[in-house]
Amino acid sequence: MNTRGPADQGLRLIPFRGLRYVPEQVGSLAAVTSPPYDVVVRPDGLHHLESADPHNIVRLILPQADSAAARHEQAAATLNHWLAEGVLAPDPEPALYVYEQRDGDILQRGVIGALALSDPAAGIVLPHEDVMADVVEDRADLMRTTAAHLEPLLLTYRSDGDATGTTAVIERTVHRPPLLATTTEDGYSHRLWAVTDPAERAEIETDLAGRQALIADGHHRWATYLRLQQEHSVPGPWDFGLVLLVDTARYPLRVRSIHRLLHGLPVADALGSLGGLFRVRTVEGPLPHALDVLADAAALGNAFLLAGDGGFHLVDRPDEALLTRTVPADRPAAWRTLDATVLHSVLLDHIWRIPDDPAHIAYIHDTAAAVEQAERHGSTAVLMHPVREEVVRDLARQGVTMPRKSTSFGPKPATGLVLRSLTLG
């Protein structure tokens, strides 16, 4: 792939004219925001966001219509209508944006900009999860039709932890009046500032030029950026993608699991098919206690918590011969021993024989929601223990991708605070 720019030396983040909601035109900034599109998985969550405000961003990222083409055309029409009405408006000049999220002792700060795209082989932006072609195609068509990046990816990098370079700019900026400040219903406060000073932008540019980033959230959107770049032979805005960059040496992220809901598989059938190939124990509730038991078991080896029948069942200590037969041997040991690897290669593919498609498996971030849905539908929730960031980063540096939806880094940036139009640059 031709990246058409000097991105092969490191991260290149450029300013853009952000599209932002005009506060006077909406009920509140909190009411028009949304989690990322792939977190809004439940119909009741979608309906809640749609009813929060008629201009909620979910109408752009998850439009509702009878076909994919109709959905994307509707999103484009809605975006154009909001721009014409003055609900959304571009900032007067290009900027990088400092973004802060806070909830109690959780503090995340980073910088939002348009990042030069690069070939995965360049090792500048490291993916760590596989993607599904149909999801990439859907996101690509939405971006093509709207000619916009509607929500930033979450990327991380690691400095030496000192308040220099990008971090120095961020920590000076947060003492200035913000462009916007709001608190969303999940309790997080959000603030956004524009960085337009050429000297400060140069400070960020110099610092990031030697950095390497890990995709923490947004693998499908990153793959979409690359696909759409390939479709445009002339250098231009498609050579860049909207991202939030966070220095995790300064502002560590939380890494959570993404759980699996296995449609149509009752817990009794899931457990009965194990046939002594795993150890199975009943675990007392409530859910937080059961998750503590899972954490203790996961510290010693592969472990999963099955729920859906009103109880909790710890499944751990897989048979070594079974692992040898079913886990691919051509990957590093750190990959072969991942819980997600064992779940997909051993349990889903070999024992339960469940295809990895939406008709059979749902991926759910919220633990309680996974359990509740499994109990409601007589299905099985497989609750996972999170992977450490260091493991994710080490595998990514080796060019090894994990099974999709293996991790959930957070807090994730709120969608709707700043958008990027590909017609404004």
Tab-separated table of C-alpha atoms in Angstrom:
chain	number	residue	atom	x	y	z
A	1	MET	CA	0.000	0.000	0.000
A	2	ASN	CA	1.233	3.478	-0.818
A	3	THR	CA	0.766	5.653	2.272
A	4	ARG	CA	1.557	8.795	0.251
A	5	GLY	CA	3.257	10.514	3.147
A	6	PRO	CA	6.199	10.360	5.567
A	7	ALA	CA	4.278	8.235	8.080
A	8	ASP	CA	6.857	5.435	7.840
A	9	GLN	CA	9.072	7.375	10.259
A	10	GLY	CA	6.507	7.244	13.063
A	11	LEU	CA	3.137	8.668	14.023
A	12	ARG	CA	2.085	11.722	12.030
A	13	LEU	CA	-0.917	13.496	13.511
A	14	ILE	CA	-2.305	16.505	11.654
A	15	PRO	CA	-4.965	19.055	12.640
A	16	PHE	CA	-8.415	19.180	11.086
A	17	ARG	CA	-11.523	21.343	11.298
A	18	GLY	CA	-13.636	19.386	13.724
A	19	LEU	CA	-17.384	19.123	13.274
A	20	ARG	CA	-19.046	19.721	16.621
A	21	TYR	CA	-22.578	20.095	17.950
A	22	VAL	CA	-23.730	23.665	18.435
A	23	PRO	CA	-24.848	23.639	22.106
A	24	GLU	CA	-27.743	26.053	21.512
A	25	GLN	CA	-29.239	23.671	18.932
A	26	VAL	CA	-29.441	20.540	21.121
A	27	GLY	CA	-30.932	19.651	24.485
A	28	SER	CA	-27.519	18.984	26.017
A	29	LEU	CA	-24.167	17.728	24.819
A	30	ALA	CA	-24.545	14.656	27.020
A	31	ALA	CA	-27.865	13.810	25.357
A	32	VAL	CA	-26.367	13.723	21.854
A	33	THR	CA	-23.367	11.504	22.660
A	34	SER	CA	-23.139	7.722	22.433
A	35	PRO	CA	-20.717	4.904	23.185
A	36	PRO	CA	-18.848	3.568	20.123
A	37	TYR	CA	-21.100	1.860	17.568
A	38	ASP	CA	-20.013	-1.680	18.506
A	39	VAL	CA	-20.818	-1.153	22.195
A	40	VAL	CA	-24.438	-0.197	21.451
A	41	VAL	CA	-25.464	-3.787	20.794
A	42	ARG	CA	-28.835	-4.050	22.484
A	43	PRO	CA	-32.017	-2.715	20.870
A	44	ASP	CA	-33.115	-1.140	24.147
A	45	GLY	CA	-29.788	0.712	24.325
A	46	LEU	CA	-30.219	1.979	20.776
A	47	HIS	CA	-33.786	3.105	21.445
A	48	HIS	CA	-32.691	4.813	24.667
A	49	LEU	CA	-30.103	6.852	22.790
A	50	GLU	CA	-32.485	7.706	19.955
A	51	SER	CA	-35.029	9.009	22.437
A	52	ALA	CA	-32.478	10.967	24.494
A	53	ASP	CA	-32.363	13.710	21.854
A	54	PRO	CA	-33.559	13.833	18.218
A	55	HIS	CA	-29.995	14.720	17.219
A	56	ASN	CA	-28.225	11.929	19.077
A	57	ILE	CA	-25.129	10.768	17.177
A	58	VAL	CA	-26.441	7.190	17.126
A	59	ARG	CA	-28.627	8.278	14.191
A	60	LEU	CA	-25.408	8.641	12.207
A	61	ILE	CA	-23.347	5.700	13.471
A	62	LEU	CA	-26.240	3.196	13.664
A	63	PRO	CA	-28.990	4.468	11.351
A	64	GLN	CA	-32.113	2.334	11.103
A	65	ALA	CA	-33.585	1.273	7.727
A	66	ASP	CA	-34.523	-1.868	5.804
A	67	SER	CA	-31.194	-2.349	4.010
A	68	ALA	CA	-27.544	-1.439	4.503
A	69	ALA	CA	-27.595	0.936	1.535
A	70	ALA	CA	-30.717	2.652	2.844
A	71	ARG	CA	-29.206	2.964	6.309
A	72	HIS	CA	-26.065	4.622	5.010
A	73	GLU	CA	-27.970	6.965	2.686
A	74	GLN	CA	-30.142	7.923	5.642
A	75	ALA	CA	-27.060	8.692	7.744
A	76	ALA	CA	-25.641	10.895	4.979
A	77	ALA	CA	-28.946	12.736	4.568
A	78	THR	CA	-29.194	13.249	8.330
A	79	LEU	CA	-25.636	14.568	8.527
A	80	ASN	CA	-26.220	17.006	5.673
A	81	HIS	CA	-29.514	18.125	7.202
A	82	TRP	CA	-27.895	18.800	10.576
A	83	LEU	CA	-25.109	20.775	8.900
A	84	ALA	CA	-27.624	22.829	6.933
A	85	GLU	CA	-29.678	23.487	10.089
A	86	GLY	CA	-26.616	24.477	12.101
A	87	VAL	CA	-26.985	21.571	14.530
A	88	LEU	CA	-23.404	20.606	13.628
A	89	ALA	CA	-20.831	23.167	12.522
A	90	PRO	CA	-17.134	23.063	11.614
A	91	ASP	CA	-14.610	24.805	13.831
A	92	PRO	CA	-13.179	27.982	12.269
A	93	GLU	CA	-9.625	26.664	11.867
A	94	PRO	CA	-7.816	23.309	11.882
A	95	ALA	CA	-6.837	22.061	15.320
A	96	LEU	CA	-5.620	19.120	17.291
A	97	TYR	CA	-7.933	18.432	20.221
A	98	VAL	CA	-6.986	17.601	23.786
A	99	TYR	CA	-9.601	15.298	25.280
A	100	GLU	CA	-10.108	14.422	28.937
A	101	GLN	CA	-12.357	11.820	30.571
A	102	ARG	CA	-12.705	11.555	34.331
A	103	ASP	CA	-14.729	9.426	36.725
A	104	GLY	CA	-13.571	9.400	40.318
A	105	ASP	CA	-9.965	8.250	40.360
A	106	ILE	CA	-10.063	7.299	36.650
A	107	LEU	CA	-8.412	9.970	34.516
A	108	GLN	CA	-7.673	9.655	30.811
A	109	ARG	CA	-6.177	12.372	28.661
A	110	GLY	CA	-5.055	12.252	25.076
A	111	VAL	CA	-4.957	14.114	21.789
A	112	ILE	CA	-7.405	13.758	18.891
A	113	GLY	CA	-6.238	14.361	15.341
A	114	ALA	CA	-6.080	12.935	11.838
A	115	LEU	CA	-3.403	10.235	11.776
A	116	ALA	CA	-1.483	9.376	8.615
A	117	LEU	CA	-2.330	5.819	7.583
A	118	SER	CA	0.455	3.271	7.244
A	119	ASP	CA	0.842	-0.284	6.041
A	120	PRO	CA	0.721	-2.814	8.903
A	121	ALA	CA	4.126	-4.083	7.778
A	122	ALA	CA	5.610	-0.687	8.676
A	123	GLY	CA	5.003	-1.438	12.367
A	124	ILE	CA	3.802	2.087	13.147
A	125	VAL	CA	0.208	1.249	14.109
A	126	LEU	CA	-0.099	-2.231	15.572
A	127	PRO	CA	-3.366	-4.161	15.393
A	128	HIS	CA	-3.812	-6.943	17.927
A	129	GLU	CA	-7.152	-8.472	16.906
A	130	ASP	CA	-8.573	-10.052	13.789
A	131	VAL	CA	-11.486	-8.382	11.977
A	132	MET	CA	-14.570	-9.615	10.154
A	133	ALA	CA	-14.871	-8.701	6.478
A	134	ASP	CA	-18.610	-7.979	6.628
A	135	VAL	CA	-18.176	-5.458	9.445
A	136	VAL	CA	-15.374	-3.689	7.573
A	137	GLU	CA	-17.540	-3.530	4.447
A	138	ASP	CA	-20.448	-2.062	6.405
A	139	ARG	CA	-18.288	0.618	8.041
A	140	ALA	CA	-16.598	1.363	4.709
A	141	ASP	CA	-19.912	1.961	2.975
A	142	LEU	CA	-21.052	4.203	5.829
A	143	MET	CA	-17.851	6.280	5.611
A	144	ARG	CA	-18.030	6.454	1.816
A	145	THR	CA	-21.637	7.593	1.854
A	146	THR	CA	-21.308	10.161	4.641
A	147	ALA	CA	-17.761	11.252	3.627
A	148	ALA	CA	-17.008	11.549	7.322
A	149	HIS	CA	-15.242	9.912	10.217
A	150	LEU	CA	-17.959	9.856	12.850
A	151	GLU	CA	-16.011	8.552	15.845
A	152	PRO	CA	-12.323	8.363	16.755
A	153	LEU	CA	-10.389	5.145	17.210
A	154	LEU	CA	-8.610	4.686	20.538
A	155	LEU	CA	-4.854	4.203	20.062
A	156	THR	CA	-2.210	3.953	22.763
A	157	TYR	CA	1.509	4.561	22.897
A	158	ARG	CA	4.046	4.504	25.708
A	159	SER	CA	6.483	7.266	26.585
A	160	ASP	CA	8.976	7.216	29.441
A	161	GLY	CA	6.266	8.762	31.613
A	162	ASP	CA	7.748	12.263	31.837
A	163	ALA	CA	5.713	15.416	31.249
A	164	THR	CA	7.414	16.270	27.979
A	165	GLY	CA	6.364	16.491	24.334
A	166	THR	CA	2.703	15.689	23.769
A	167	THR	CA	2.074	15.181	27.467
A	168	ALA	CA	3.489	18.624	28.254
A	169	VAL	CA	1.133	20.227	25.732
A	170	ILE	CA	-1.821	18.279	27.130
A	171	GLU	CA	-1.076	19.195	30.725
A	172	ARG	CA	-0.692	22.884	29.891
A	173	THR	CA	-3.860	22.876	27.822
A	174	VAL	CA	-6.133	21.437	30.519
A	175	HIS	CA	-5.615	24.590	32.620
A	176	ARG	CA	-7.293	26.672	29.904
A	177	PRO	CA	-11.050	27.111	29.400
A	178	PRO	CA	-12.368	24.125	27.377
A	179	LEU	CA	-14.351	24.227	24.166
A	180	LEU	CA	-16.921	21.992	25.815
A	181	ALA	CA	-17.569	20.209	29.078
A	182	THR	CA	-20.299	17.696	29.833
A	183	THR	CA	-21.064	14.716	32.043
A	184	THR	CA	-22.653	11.639	30.460
A	185	GLU	CA	-25.107	9.356	32.230
A	186	ASP	CA	-22.388	6.794	32.958
A	187	GLY	CA	-20.838	9.329	35.346
A	188	TYR	CA	-17.880	10.311	33.179
A	189	SER	CA	-17.080	13.982	32.744
A	190	HIS	CA	-15.706	14.986	29.346
A	191	ARG	CA	-13.743	18.102	28.366
A	192	LEU	CA	-12.332	19.112	24.980
A	193	TRP	CA	-9.831	21.819	24.028
A	194	ALA	CA	-8.494	22.981	20.644
A	195	VAL	CA	-4.728	23.229	20.134
A	196	THR	CA	-4.110	25.716	17.323
A	197	ASP	CA	-0.777	27.277	18.315
A	198	PRO	CA	1.843	26.272	15.697
A	199	ALA	CA	4.572	25.878	18.315
A	200	GLU	CA	2.479	23.501	20.404
A	201	ARG	CA	1.425	21.529	17.356
A	202	ALA	CA	5.098	21.233	16.368
A	203	GLU	CA	5.909	20.011	19.881
A	204	ILE	CA	3.353	17.243	19.485
A	205	GLU	CA	4.539	16.424	15.957
A	206	THR	CA	8.175	16.086	17.041
A	207	ASP	CA	7.267	13.901	20.013
A	208	LEU	CA	5.007	11.520	18.077
A	209	ALA	CA	7.391	11.144	15.123
A	210	GLY	CA	9.311	8.443	16.977
A	211	ARG	CA	6.314	6.663	18.496
A	212	GLN	CA	4.571	3.393	17.732
A	213	ALA	CA	0.866	2.970	18.539
A	214	LEU	CA	-1.296	0.012	19.516
A	215	ILE	CA	-4.918	-0.097	18.412
A	216	ALA	CA	-6.789	-0.339	21.691
A	217	ASP	CA	-10.285	0.019	20.257
A	218	GLY	CA	-11.412	0.289	16.640
A	219	HIS	CA	-9.777	-2.505	14.628
A	220	HIS	CA	-12.643	-2.638	12.139
A	221	ARG	CA	-12.587	1.113	11.620
A	222	TRP	CA	-8.788	1.088	11.138
A	223	ALA	CA	-9.151	-1.680	8.548
A	224	THR	CA	-11.871	0.456	6.963
A	225	TYR	CA	-9.566	3.469	6.780
A	226	LEU	CA	-6.970	1.369	4.957
A	227	ARG	CA	-9.523	-0.041	2.531
A	228	LEU	CA	-10.891	3.381	1.651
A	229	GLN	CA	-7.397	4.774	1.187
A	230	GLN	CA	-6.741	2.074	-1.391
A	231	GLU	CA	-9.827	3.200	-3.288
A	232	HIS	CA	-8.471	6.742	-3.708
A	233	SER	CA	-5.457	7.049	-5.979
A	234	VAL	CA	-5.007	10.792	-5.438
A	235	PRO	CA	-3.467	11.989	-2.147
A	236	GLY	CA	-6.029	13.604	0.089
A	237	PRO	CA	-8.119	13.336	3.262
A	238	TRP	CA	-8.578	9.559	2.843
A	239	ASP	CA	-4.872	9.171	3.691
A	240	PHE	CA	-5.677	10.054	7.313
A	241	GLY	CA	-7.988	8.612	9.965
A	242	LEU	CA	-9.619	10.135	13.035
A	243	VAL	CA	-7.961	8.845	16.221
A	244	LEU	CA	-7.506	9.545	19.922
A	245	LEU	CA	-3.909	8.895	21.040
A	246	VAL	CA	-3.327	8.161	24.748
A	247	ASP	CA	0.055	7.751	26.443
A	248	THR	CA	-0.586	4.803	28.762
A	249	ALA	CA	2.672	5.396	30.620
A	250	ARG	CA	1.104	8.636	31.821
A	251	TYR	CA	-2.594	7.715	31.729
A	252	PRO	CA	-3.046	3.935	32.036
A	253	LEU	CA	-6.141	2.444	30.448
A	254	ARG	CA	-8.278	-0.256	31.970
A	255	VAL	CA	-8.379	-3.536	30.082
A	256	ARG	CA	-11.649	-5.429	30.380
A	257	SER	CA	-12.994	-8.571	28.813
A	258	ILE	CA	-15.578	-8.933	26.089
A	259	HIS	CA	-17.908	-11.806	26.922
A	260	ARG	CA	-19.573	-14.306	24.577
A	261	LEU	CA	-23.280	-15.070	24.453
A	262	LEU	CA	-23.865	-18.403	22.730
A	263	HIS	CA	-27.336	-18.354	21.202
A	264	GLY	CA	-29.344	-21.538	21.502
A	265	LEU	CA	-26.848	-23.415	23.677
A	266	PRO	CA	-28.260	-24.107	27.164
A	267	VAL	CA	-25.747	-24.195	29.993
A	268	ALA	CA	-26.561	-27.850	30.760
A	269	ASP	CA	-25.669	-28.832	27.197
A	270	ALA	CA	-22.495	-26.739	27.232
A	271	LEU	CA	-21.304	-28.377	30.448
A	272	GLY	CA	-22.470	-31.863	29.489
A	273	SER	CA	-20.399	-31.858	26.312
A	274	LEU	CA	-17.133	-31.220	28.164
A	275	GLY	CA	-16.846	-34.882	29.137
A	276	GLY	CA	-14.021	-34.501	31.638
A	277	LEU	CA	-11.870	-32.489	29.247
A	278	PHE	CA	-12.082	-29.498	31.615
A	279	ARG	CA	-12.577	-29.302	35.354
A	280	VAL	CA	-16.062	-27.973	36.154
A	281	ARG	CA	-17.085	-26.513	39.518
A	282	THR	CA	-20.220	-24.712	40.675
A	283	VAL	CA	-19.430	-21.256	42.069
A	284	GLU	CA	-21.531	-19.350	44.567
A	285	GLY	CA	-22.913	-15.941	43.576
A	286	PRO	CA	-23.447	-13.070	43.498
A	287	LEU	CA	-21.747	-12.124	40.240
A	288	PRO	CA	-18.876	-10.069	41.761
A	289	HIS	CA	-17.882	-13.025	43.959
A	290	ALA	CA	-18.043	-15.427	41.024
A	291	LEU	CA	-15.801	-13.086	39.015
A	292	ASP	CA	-13.291	-13.048	41.863
A	293	VAL	CA	-13.184	-16.857	41.717
A	294	LEU	CA	-12.649	-16.623	37.964
A	295	ALA	CA	-9.769	-14.184	38.477
A	296	ASP	CA	-8.069	-16.535	40.943
A	297	ALA	CA	-8.389	-19.453	38.548
A	298	ALA	CA	-7.239	-17.394	35.539
A	299	ALA	CA	-4.040	-16.512	37.381
A	300	LEU	CA	-3.112	-20.212	37.217
A	301	GLY	CA	-4.225	-21.063	33.669
A	302	ASN	CA	-7.125	-20.989	31.248
A	303	ALA	CA	-10.450	-20.409	32.988
A	304	PHE	CA	-13.993	-19.422	31.998
A	305	LEU	CA	-17.191	-18.723	33.913
A	306	LEU	CA	-20.402	-20.085	32.364
A	307	ALA	CA	-23.749	-18.542	33.291
A	308	GLY	CA	-27.332	-18.588	32.054
A	309	ASP	CA	-29.123	-21.124	34.218
A	310	GLY	CA	-29.303	-18.994	37.359
A	311	GLY	CA	-25.915	-20.158	38.654
A	312	PHE	CA	-22.226	-19.868	37.852
A	313	HIS	CA	-19.914	-22.642	36.690
A	314	LEU	CA	-16.126	-22.367	36.623
A	315	VAL	CA	-14.564	-24.240	33.704
A	316	ASP	CA	-10.772	-24.520	33.965
A	317	ARG	CA	-7.765	-26.877	33.817
A	318	PRO	CA	-8.151	-28.049	30.199
A	319	ASP	CA	-6.744	-31.441	29.270
A	320	GLU	CA	-3.184	-30.964	27.967
A	321	ALA	CA	-3.591	-33.541	25.213
A	322	LEU	CA	-6.738	-31.749	24.065
A	323	LEU	CA	-4.837	-28.460	23.845
A	324	THR	CA	-2.074	-30.107	21.847
A	325	ARG	CA	-4.594	-31.506	19.359
A	326	THR	CA	-6.712	-28.407	18.870
A	327	VAL	CA	-4.612	-25.247	19.409
A	328	PRO	CA	-2.510	-24.227	16.363
A	329	ALA	CA	1.163	-24.842	17.074
A	330	ASP	CA	2.534	-22.234	14.650
A	331	ARG	CA	2.021	-19.274	16.985
A	332	PRO	CA	3.999	-18.007	20.016
A	333	ALA	CA	3.333	-19.622	23.375
A	334	ALA	CA	1.783	-16.387	24.661
A	335	TRP	CA	-0.862	-16.643	21.920
A	336	ARG	CA	-1.493	-20.390	22.356
A	337	THR	CA	-2.221	-19.924	26.063
A	338	LEU	CA	-4.620	-17.002	25.725
A	339	ASP	CA	-8.082	-17.662	27.114
A	340	ALA	CA	-9.581	-16.369	23.860
A	341	THR	CA	-7.444	-18.785	21.853
A	342	VAL	CA	-8.501	-21.756	23.959
A	343	LEU	CA	-12.141	-20.641	23.903
A	344	HIS	CA	-12.271	-20.374	20.115
A	345	SER	CA	-9.933	-23.194	19.093
A	346	VAL	CA	-10.965	-25.743	21.714
A	347	LEU	CA	-14.445	-24.987	23.029
A	348	LEU	CA	-16.198	-23.218	20.157
A	349	ASP	CA	-14.550	-24.952	17.206
A	350	HIS	CA	-13.830	-28.434	18.556
A	351	ILE	CA	-16.240	-29.226	21.405
A	352	TRP	CA	-19.330	-27.077	20.908
A	353	ARG	CA	-18.881	-26.657	17.121
A	354	ILE	CA	-20.369	-23.161	17.096
A	355	PRO	CA	-19.658	-20.936	14.057
A	356	ASP	CA	-18.272	-17.501	14.842
A	357	ASP	CA	-21.038	-15.461	13.252
A	358	PRO	CA	-23.758	-13.179	14.656
A	359	ALA	CA	-26.438	-15.851	14.299
A	360	HIS	CA	-24.620	-17.993	16.854
A	361	ILE	CA	-22.442	-15.699	18.990
A	362	ALA	CA	-22.952	-12.194	20.387
A	363	TYR	CA	-20.074	-10.211	21.881
A	364	ILE	CA	-21.113	-8.257	24.970
A	365	HIS	CA	-18.971	-5.837	26.966
A	366	ASP	CA	-21.172	-5.563	30.046
A	367	THR	CA	-20.879	-8.593	32.323
A	368	ALA	CA	-24.276	-8.289	33.990
A	369	ALA	CA	-25.957	-7.782	30.596
A	370	ALA	CA	-24.345	-10.967	29.249
A	371	VAL	CA	-25.659	-12.981	32.195
A	372	GLU	CA	-29.111	-11.397	32.014
A	373	GLN	CA	-29.481	-12.108	28.295
A	374	ALA	CA	-28.320	-15.701	28.702
A	375	GLU	CA	-30.844	-16.298	31.478
A	376	ARG	CA	-33.633	-14.633	29.519
A	377	HIS	CA	-33.080	-16.719	26.388
A	378	GLY	CA	-31.910	-20.022	27.866
A	379	SER	CA	-28.451	-19.554	26.355
A	380	THR	CA	-24.907	-19.691	27.681
A	381	ALA	CA	-22.812	-16.675	28.628
A	382	VAL	CA	-19.074	-17.334	28.638
A	383	LEU	CA	-17.506	-14.767	30.962
A	384	MET	CA	-13.845	-13.994	30.348
A	385	HIS	CA	-11.004	-12.630	32.478
A	386	PRO	CA	-9.150	-9.643	30.956
A	387	VAL	CA	-5.733	-9.872	29.318
A	388	ARG	CA	-2.929	-7.604	30.541
A	389	GLU	CA	-1.964	-4.728	28.224
A	390	GLU	CA	1.673	-5.895	28.201
A	391	VAL	CA	0.662	-9.251	26.695
A	392	VAL	CA	-1.419	-7.530	24.019
A	393	ARG	CA	1.384	-5.131	23.091
A	394	ASP	CA	4.076	-7.848	22.994
A	395	LEU	CA	2.010	-10.021	20.653
A	396	ALA	CA	1.195	-7.048	18.432
A	397	ARG	CA	4.890	-6.208	18.117
A	398	GLN	CA	5.482	-9.776	16.915
A	399	GLY	CA	2.799	-9.265	14.266
A	400	VAL	CA	0.511	-11.807	15.954
A	401	THR	CA	-3.187	-10.968	16.106
A	402	MET	CA	-5.467	-12.261	18.851
A	403	PRO	CA	-8.932	-13.720	18.249
A	404	ARG	CA	-11.330	-10.857	17.595
A	405	LYS	CA	-12.996	-9.185	20.545
A	406	SER	CA	-10.311	-10.466	22.922
A	407	THR	CA	-9.990	-7.216	24.857
A	408	SER	CA	-11.869	-4.060	25.715
A	409	PHE	CA	-9.661	-1.083	26.518
A	410	GLY	CA	-11.241	1.877	28.224
A	411	PRO	CA	-12.562	4.273	28.977
A	412	LYS	CA	-13.554	4.616	25.344
A	413	PRO	CA	-13.967	8.099	23.878
A	414	ALA	CA	-17.540	9.309	23.743
A	415	THR	CA	-18.881	9.434	20.199
A	416	GLY	CA	-20.337	12.776	19.146
A	417	LEU	CA	-17.951	15.273	20.724
A	418	VAL	CA	-15.920	15.851	17.570
A	419	LEU	CA	-16.334	14.472	14.018
A	420	ARG	CA	-14.121	14.777	10.929
A	421	SER	CA	-15.548	15.690	7.560
A	422	LEU	CA	-13.606	14.330	4.606
A	423	THR	CA	-14.776	17.216	2.452
A	424	LEU	CA	-13.332	19.831	4.828
A	425	GLY	CA	-10.019	17.950	5.255
